Tab-separated table of C-alpha atoms and ligand atoms in Angstrom:
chain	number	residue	atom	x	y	z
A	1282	UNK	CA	72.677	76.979	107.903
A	1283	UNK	CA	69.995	78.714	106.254
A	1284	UNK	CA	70.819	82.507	105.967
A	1285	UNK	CA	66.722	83.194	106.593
A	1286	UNK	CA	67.664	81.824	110.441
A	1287	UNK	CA	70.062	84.894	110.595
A	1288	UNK	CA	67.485	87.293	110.635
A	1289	UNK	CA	65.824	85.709	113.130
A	1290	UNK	CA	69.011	86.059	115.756
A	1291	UNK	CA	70.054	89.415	114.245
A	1292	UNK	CA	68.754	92.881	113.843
A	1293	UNK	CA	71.219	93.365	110.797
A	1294	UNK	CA	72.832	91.285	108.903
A	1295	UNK	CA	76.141	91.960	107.287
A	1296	UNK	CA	77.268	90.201	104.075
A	1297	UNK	CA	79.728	90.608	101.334
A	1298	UNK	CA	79.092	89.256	97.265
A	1299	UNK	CA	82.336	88.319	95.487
A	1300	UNK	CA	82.859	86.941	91.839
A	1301	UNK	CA	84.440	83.829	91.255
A	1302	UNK	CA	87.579	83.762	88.754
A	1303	UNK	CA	87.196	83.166	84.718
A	1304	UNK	CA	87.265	79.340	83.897
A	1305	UNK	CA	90.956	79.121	82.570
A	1306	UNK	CA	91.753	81.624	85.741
A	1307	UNK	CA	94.214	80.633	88.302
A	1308	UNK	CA	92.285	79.997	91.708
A	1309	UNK	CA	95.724	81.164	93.769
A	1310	UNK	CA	94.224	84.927	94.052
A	1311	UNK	CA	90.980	84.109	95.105
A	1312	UNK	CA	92.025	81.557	97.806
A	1313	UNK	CA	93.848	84.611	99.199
A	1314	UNK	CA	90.595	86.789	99.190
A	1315	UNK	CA	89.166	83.768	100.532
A	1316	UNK	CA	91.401	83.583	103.524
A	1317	UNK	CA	90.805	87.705	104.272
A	1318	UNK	CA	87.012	87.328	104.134
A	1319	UNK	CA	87.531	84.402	106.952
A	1320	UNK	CA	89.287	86.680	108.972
A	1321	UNK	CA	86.820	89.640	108.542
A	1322	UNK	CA	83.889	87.019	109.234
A	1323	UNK	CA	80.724	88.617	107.530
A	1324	UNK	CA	77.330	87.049	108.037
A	1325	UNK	CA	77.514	85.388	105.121
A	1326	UNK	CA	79.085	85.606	101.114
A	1327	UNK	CA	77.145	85.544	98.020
A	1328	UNK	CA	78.965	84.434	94.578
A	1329	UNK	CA	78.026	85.482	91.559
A	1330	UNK	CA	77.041	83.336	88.794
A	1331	UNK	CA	77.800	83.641	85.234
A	1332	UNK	CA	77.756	87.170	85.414
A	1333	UNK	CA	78.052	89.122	82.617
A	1334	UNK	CA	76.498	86.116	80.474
A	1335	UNK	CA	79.361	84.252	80.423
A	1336	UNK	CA	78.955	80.458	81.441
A	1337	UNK	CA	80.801	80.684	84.705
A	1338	UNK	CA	81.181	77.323	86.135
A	1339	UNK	CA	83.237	78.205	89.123
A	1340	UNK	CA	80.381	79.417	91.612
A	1341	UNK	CA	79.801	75.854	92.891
A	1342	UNK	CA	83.943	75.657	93.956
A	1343	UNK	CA	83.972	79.113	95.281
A	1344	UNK	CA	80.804	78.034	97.736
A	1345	UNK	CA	82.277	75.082	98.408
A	1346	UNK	CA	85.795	76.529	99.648
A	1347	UNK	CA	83.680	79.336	101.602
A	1348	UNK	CA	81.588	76.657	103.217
A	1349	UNK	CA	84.346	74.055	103.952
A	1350	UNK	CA	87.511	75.966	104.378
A	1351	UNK	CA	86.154	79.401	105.501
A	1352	UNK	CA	83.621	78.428	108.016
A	1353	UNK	CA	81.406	81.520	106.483
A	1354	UNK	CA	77.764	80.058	105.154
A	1355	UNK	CA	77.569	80.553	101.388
A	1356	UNK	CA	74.949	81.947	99.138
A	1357	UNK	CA	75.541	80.673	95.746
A	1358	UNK	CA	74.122	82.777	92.437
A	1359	UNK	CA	71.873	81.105	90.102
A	1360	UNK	CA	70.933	82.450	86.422
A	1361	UNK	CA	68.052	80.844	84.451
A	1362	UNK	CA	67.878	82.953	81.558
A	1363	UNK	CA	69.343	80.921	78.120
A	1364	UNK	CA	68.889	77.978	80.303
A	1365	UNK	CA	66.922	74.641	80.174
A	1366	UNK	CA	64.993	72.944	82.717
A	1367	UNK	CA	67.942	69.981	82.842
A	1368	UNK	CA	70.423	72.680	82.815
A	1369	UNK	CA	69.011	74.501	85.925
A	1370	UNK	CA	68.475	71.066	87.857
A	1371	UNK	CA	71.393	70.277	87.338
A	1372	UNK	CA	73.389	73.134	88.670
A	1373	UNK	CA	70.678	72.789	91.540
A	1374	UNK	CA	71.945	69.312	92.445
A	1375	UNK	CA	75.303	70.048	92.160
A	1376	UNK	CA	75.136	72.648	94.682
A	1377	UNK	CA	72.898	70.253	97.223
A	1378	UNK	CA	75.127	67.804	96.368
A	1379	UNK	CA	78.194	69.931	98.236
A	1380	UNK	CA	75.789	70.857	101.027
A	1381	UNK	CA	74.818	74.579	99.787
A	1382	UNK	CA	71.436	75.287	101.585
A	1383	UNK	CA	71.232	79.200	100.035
A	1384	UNK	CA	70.756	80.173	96.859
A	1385	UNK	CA	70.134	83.773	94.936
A	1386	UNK	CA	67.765	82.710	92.377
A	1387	UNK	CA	68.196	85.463	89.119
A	1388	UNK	CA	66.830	85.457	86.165
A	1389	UNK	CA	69.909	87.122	84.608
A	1390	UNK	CA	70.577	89.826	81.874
A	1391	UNK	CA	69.035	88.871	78.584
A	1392	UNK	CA	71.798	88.894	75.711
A	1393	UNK	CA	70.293	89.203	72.095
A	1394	UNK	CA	69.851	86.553	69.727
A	1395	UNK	CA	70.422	84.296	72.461
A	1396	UNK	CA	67.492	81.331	72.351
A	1397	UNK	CA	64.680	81.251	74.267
A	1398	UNK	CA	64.810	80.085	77.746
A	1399	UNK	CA	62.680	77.568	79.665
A	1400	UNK	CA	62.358	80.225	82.702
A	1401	UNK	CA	61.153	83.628	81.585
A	1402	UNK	CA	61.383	85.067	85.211
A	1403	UNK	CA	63.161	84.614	87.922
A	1404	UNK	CA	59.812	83.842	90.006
A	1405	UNK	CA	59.502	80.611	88.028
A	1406	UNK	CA	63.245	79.783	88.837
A	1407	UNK	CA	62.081	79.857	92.532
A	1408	UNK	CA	59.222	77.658	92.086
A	1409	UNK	CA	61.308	75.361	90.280
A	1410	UNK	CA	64.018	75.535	92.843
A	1411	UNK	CA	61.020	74.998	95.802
A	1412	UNK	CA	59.450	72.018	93.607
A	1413	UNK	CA	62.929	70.014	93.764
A	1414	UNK	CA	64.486	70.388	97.125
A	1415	UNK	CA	64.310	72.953	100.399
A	1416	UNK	CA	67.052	75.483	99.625
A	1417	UNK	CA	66.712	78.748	101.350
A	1418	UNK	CA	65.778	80.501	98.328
A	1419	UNK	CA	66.831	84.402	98.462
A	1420	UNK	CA	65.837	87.110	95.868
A	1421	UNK	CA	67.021	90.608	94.003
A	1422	UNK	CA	65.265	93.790	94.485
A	1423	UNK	CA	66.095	97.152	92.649
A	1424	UNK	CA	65.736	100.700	94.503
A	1425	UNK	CA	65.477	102.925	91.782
A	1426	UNK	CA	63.319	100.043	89.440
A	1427	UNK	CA	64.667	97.355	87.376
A	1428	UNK	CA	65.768	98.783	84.069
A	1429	UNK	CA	63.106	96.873	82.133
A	1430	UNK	CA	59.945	98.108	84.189
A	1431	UNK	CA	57.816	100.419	82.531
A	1432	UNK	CA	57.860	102.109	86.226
A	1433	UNK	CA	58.715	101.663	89.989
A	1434	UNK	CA	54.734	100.467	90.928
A	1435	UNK	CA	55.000	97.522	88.123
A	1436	UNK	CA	58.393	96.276	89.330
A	1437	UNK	CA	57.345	96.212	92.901
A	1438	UNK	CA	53.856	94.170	91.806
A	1439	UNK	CA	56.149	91.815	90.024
A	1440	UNK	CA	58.522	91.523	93.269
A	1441	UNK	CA	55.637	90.592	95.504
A	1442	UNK	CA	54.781	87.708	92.603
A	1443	UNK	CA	58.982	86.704	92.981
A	1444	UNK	CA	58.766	86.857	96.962
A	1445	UNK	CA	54.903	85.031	96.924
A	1446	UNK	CA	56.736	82.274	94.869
A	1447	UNK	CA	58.909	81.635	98.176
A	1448	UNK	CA	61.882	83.846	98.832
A	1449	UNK	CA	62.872	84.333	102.503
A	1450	UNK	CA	65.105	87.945	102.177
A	1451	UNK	CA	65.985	90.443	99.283
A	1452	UNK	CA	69.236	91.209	98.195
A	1453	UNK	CA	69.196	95.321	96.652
A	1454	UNK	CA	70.991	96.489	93.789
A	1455	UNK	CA	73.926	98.579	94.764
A	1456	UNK	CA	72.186	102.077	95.160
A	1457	UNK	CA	74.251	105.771	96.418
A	1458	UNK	CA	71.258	107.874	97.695
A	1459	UNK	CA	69.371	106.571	101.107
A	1460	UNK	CA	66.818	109.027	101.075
A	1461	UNK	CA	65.262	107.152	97.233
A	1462	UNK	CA	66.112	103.399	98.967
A	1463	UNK	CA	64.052	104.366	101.992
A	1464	UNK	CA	61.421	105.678	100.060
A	1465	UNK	CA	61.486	102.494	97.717
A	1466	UNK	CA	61.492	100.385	101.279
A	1467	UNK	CA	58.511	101.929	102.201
A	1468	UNK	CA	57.122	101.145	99.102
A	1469	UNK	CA	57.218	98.073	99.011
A	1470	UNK	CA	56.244	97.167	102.647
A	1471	UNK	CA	53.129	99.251	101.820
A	1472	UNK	CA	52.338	96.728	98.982
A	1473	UNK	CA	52.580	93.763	101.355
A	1474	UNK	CA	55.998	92.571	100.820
A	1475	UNK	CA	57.281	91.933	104.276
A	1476	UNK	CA	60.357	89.706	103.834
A	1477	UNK	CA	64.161	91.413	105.454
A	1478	UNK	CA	65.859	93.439	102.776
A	1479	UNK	CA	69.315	93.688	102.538
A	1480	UNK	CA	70.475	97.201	101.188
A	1481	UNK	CA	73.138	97.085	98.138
A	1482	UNK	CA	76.283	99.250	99.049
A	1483	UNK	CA	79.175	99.229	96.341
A	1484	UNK	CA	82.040	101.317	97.829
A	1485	UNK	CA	83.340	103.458	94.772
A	1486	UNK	CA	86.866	103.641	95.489
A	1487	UNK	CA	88.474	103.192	91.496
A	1488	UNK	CA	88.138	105.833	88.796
A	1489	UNK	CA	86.952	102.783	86.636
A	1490	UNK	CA	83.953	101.688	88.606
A	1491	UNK	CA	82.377	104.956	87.549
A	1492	UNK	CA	82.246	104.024	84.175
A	1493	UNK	CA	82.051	100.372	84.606
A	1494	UNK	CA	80.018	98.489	86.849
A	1495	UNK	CA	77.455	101.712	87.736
A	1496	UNK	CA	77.017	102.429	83.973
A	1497	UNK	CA	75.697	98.660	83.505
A	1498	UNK	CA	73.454	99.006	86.400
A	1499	UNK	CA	72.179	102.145	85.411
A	1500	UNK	CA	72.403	103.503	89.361
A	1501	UNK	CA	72.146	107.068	90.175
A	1502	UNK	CA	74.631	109.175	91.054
A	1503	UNK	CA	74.522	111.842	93.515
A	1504	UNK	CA	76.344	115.217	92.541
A	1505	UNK	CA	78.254	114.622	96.025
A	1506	UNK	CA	80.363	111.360	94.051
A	1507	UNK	CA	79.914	113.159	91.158
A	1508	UNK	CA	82.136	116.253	93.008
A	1509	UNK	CA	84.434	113.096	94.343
A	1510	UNK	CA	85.175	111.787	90.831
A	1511	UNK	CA	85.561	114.962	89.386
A	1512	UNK	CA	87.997	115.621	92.055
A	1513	UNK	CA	90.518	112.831	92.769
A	1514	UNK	CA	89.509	110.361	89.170
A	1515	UNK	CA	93.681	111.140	88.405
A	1516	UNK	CA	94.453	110.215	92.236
A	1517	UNK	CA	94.171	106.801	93.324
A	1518	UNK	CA	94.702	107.507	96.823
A	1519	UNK	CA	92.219	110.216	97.329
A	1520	UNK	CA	89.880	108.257	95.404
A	1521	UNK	CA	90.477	105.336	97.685
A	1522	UNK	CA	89.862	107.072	101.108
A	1523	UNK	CA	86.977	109.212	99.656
A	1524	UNK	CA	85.243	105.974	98.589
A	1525	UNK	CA	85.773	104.474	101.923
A	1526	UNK	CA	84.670	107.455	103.606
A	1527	UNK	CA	81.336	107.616	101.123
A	1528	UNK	CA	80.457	103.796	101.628
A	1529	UNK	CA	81.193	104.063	105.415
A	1530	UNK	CA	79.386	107.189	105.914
A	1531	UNK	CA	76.316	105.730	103.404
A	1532	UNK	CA	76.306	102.708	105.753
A	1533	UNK	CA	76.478	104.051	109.029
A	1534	UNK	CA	72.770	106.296	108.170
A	1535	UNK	CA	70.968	102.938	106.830
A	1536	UNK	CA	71.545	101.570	110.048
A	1537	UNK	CA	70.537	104.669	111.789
A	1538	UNK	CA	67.955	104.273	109.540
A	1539	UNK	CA	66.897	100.795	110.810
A	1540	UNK	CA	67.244	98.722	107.584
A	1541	UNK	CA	67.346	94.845	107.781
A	1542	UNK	CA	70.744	93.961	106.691
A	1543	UNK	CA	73.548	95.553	104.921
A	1544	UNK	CA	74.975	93.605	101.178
A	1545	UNK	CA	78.875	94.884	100.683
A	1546	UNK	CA	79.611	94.215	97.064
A	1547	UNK	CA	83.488	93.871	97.638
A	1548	UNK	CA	84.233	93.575	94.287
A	1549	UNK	CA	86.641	90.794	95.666
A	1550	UNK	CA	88.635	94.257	97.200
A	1551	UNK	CA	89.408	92.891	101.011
A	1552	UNK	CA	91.602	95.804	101.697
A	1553	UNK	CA	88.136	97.943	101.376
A	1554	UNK	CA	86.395	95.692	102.533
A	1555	UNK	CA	88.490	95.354	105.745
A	1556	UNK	CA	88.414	98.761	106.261
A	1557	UNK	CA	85.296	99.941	105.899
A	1558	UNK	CA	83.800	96.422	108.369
A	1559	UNK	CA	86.354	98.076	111.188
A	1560	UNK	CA	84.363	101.557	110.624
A	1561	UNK	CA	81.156	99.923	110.971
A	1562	UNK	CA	81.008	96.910	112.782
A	1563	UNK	CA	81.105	98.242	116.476
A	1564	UNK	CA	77.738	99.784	115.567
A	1565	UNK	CA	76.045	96.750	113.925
A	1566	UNK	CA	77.753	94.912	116.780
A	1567	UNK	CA	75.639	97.475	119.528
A	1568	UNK	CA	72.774	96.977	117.238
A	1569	UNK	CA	72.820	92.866	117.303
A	1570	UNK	CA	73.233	93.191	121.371
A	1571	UNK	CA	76.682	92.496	121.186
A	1572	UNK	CA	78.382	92.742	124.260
B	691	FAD	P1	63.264	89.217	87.559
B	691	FAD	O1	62.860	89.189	88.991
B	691	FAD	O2	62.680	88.168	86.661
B	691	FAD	O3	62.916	90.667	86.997
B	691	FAD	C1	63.396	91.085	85.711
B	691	FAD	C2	62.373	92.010	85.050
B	691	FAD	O4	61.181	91.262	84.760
B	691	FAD	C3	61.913	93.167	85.941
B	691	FAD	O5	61.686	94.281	85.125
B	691	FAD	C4	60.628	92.663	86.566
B	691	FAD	O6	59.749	93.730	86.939
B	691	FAD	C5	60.056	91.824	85.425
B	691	FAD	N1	59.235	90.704	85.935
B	691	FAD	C6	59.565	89.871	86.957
B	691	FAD	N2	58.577	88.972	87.162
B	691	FAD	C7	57.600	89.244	86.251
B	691	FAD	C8	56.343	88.670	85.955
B	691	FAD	N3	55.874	87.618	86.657
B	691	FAD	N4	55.593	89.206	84.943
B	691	FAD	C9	56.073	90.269	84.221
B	691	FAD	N5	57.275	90.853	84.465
B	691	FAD	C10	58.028	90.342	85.457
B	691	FAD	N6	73.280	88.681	87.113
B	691	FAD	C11	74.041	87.614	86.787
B	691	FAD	O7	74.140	87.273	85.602
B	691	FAD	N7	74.733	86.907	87.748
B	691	FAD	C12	74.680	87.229	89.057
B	691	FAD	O8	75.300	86.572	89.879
B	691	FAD	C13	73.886	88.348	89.449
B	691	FAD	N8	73.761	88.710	90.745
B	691	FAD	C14	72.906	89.727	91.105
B	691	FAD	C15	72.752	90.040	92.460
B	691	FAD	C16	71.891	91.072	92.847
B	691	FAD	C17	71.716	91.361	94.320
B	691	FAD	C18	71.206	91.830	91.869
B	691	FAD	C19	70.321	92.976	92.283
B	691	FAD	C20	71.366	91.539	90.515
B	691	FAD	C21	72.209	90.480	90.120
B	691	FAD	N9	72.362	90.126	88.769
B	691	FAD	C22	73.181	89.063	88.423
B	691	FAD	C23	71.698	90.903	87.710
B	691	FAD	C24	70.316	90.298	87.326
B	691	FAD	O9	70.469	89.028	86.763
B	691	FAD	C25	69.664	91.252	86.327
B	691	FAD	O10	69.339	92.467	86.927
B	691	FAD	C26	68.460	90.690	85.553
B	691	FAD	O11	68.169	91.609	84.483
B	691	FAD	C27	67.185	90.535	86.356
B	691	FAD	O12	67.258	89.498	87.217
B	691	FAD	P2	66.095	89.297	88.335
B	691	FAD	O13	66.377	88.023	88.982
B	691	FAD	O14	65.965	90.508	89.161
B	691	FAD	O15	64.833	89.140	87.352
């Protein structure tokens, strides 16, 4: 199924992004993630690609198992920076070749000294992508401005080039304040870009996220998690709750808020991720008509 149908059917769309394991990994832990995420039945799961520059192969198995065993329609992660034209087609064909009919097309994080790539955005990824077969091609949006732009108004004209190039929905970077995503939304609707947008929500819930993953991406923090760190960084279980309580409580005023779609980056966490779907589905349930 192509994920752009889904927005069709639904007024939000609920999805989760996982990561698949290292190369030399054993598979065993993810299969049980795997197995949750069945049971919690999101819209859909992304998997990321070679994040972190590392040549991850595994994306391609991971989509496959969510596809085949799960039941749950998979959006596979593509990077094109550091990569050639073969390269790219060829991770493109392996992934038709399984039956994936979604993909995130990225231009990934440049690494220095790496060589040039053949791809120097990921708009040209999509029209490669569109030029050899008719994936449902999806794209990434950033809230507060991708760290490269000189400002918000040039990333957004460059966005509307990425979506113009053929991407059905957005994808956001994991953001913690509402009031600057809505204000980015309207943004960008007011330049022309009209495609759903799915809103980024990371649920904060380990002391090392805060200097981890939200350092890399550069996100704002609101004093409010700032106060929640300070507070319970030495206790696990406070930490826990609070970030469930944040991430639920961020979620429930987007969709007050009437966004498109809501992106849980799970962090491959299914305990949080179980939770905080029980706090909020009954309302996107209401919202899709659900009976
Ligand atoms: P682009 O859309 O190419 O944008 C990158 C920069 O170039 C921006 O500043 C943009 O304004 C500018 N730009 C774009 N087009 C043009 C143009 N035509 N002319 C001039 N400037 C232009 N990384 C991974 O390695 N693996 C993953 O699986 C992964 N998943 C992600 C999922 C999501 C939802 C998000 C938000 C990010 C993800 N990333 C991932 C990170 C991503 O690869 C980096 O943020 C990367 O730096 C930019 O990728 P992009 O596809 O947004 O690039």
């Amino acid at each position: 199924m192509k994920i752009n149908d889904l927005f069709k059917e639904k007024k939000v769309v609920y999805s989760f992004e996982i990561f698949p394991p290292k190369v030399n990994d054993d598979i065993g832990k993810i299969l049980g993630t795997l197995s949750d995420i069945k049971n919690i039945r999101p819209d859909y799961v992304s998997i990321t690609y070679s994040a972190g520059g590392s040549k991850n192969s595994r994306t391609k198995e991971i989509a496959e198992i969510v596809k085949n065993e799960c039941g749950i329609e998979p959006l596979a992660h593509l990077t094109c920076v550091n990569s050639t034209r073969d390269e790219v087609a060829r991770a493109i064909d392996g992934l038709v070749d399984i039956g994936v009919e979604n993909v995130l097309a990225l231009r990934g994080d440049r690494i220095e000294g790496e060589v040039k790539s053949d791809f120097a955005h990921a708009s040209d990824l999509v029209k490669f992508i569109k030029s050899k077969c008719d994936m449902n091609i999806v794209g990434a949006c950033y809230p507060e401005g991708h760290p490269e732009s000189a400002n918000i108004v040039e990333d957004i004209r460059n966005l509307k080039i990425k979506v113009e190039s053929g991407v059905t929905h957005l994808n956001s970077q994991l953001f913690f304040d509402n009031d600057d995503y809505l204000k980015y939304l309207d943004m960008v609707r007011l330049a022309g870009i009209d495609v759903p947008i799915q809103a980024g929500v990371m649920p904060l819930v380990k002391a090392s996220q805060f200097g981890g993953i939200v350092k890399t991406t550069g996100a704002k923090l609101p004093t409010k998690i700032s106060r929640m760190y300070n507070k319970f960084a030495d206790d696990p279980d406070a930490l826990m709750e609070a970030g469930i309580a944040y991430a639920t409580d961020q979620i429930v005023d987007l969709l007050t808020s009437g966004v498109d779609g809501i992106h849980l980056y799970i962090m491959n966490n299914t305990y949080v991720a179980k939770r905080i779907t029980d706090n909020v589905r009954p309302i996107i349930d209401k919202l899709n008509g659900a009976r």
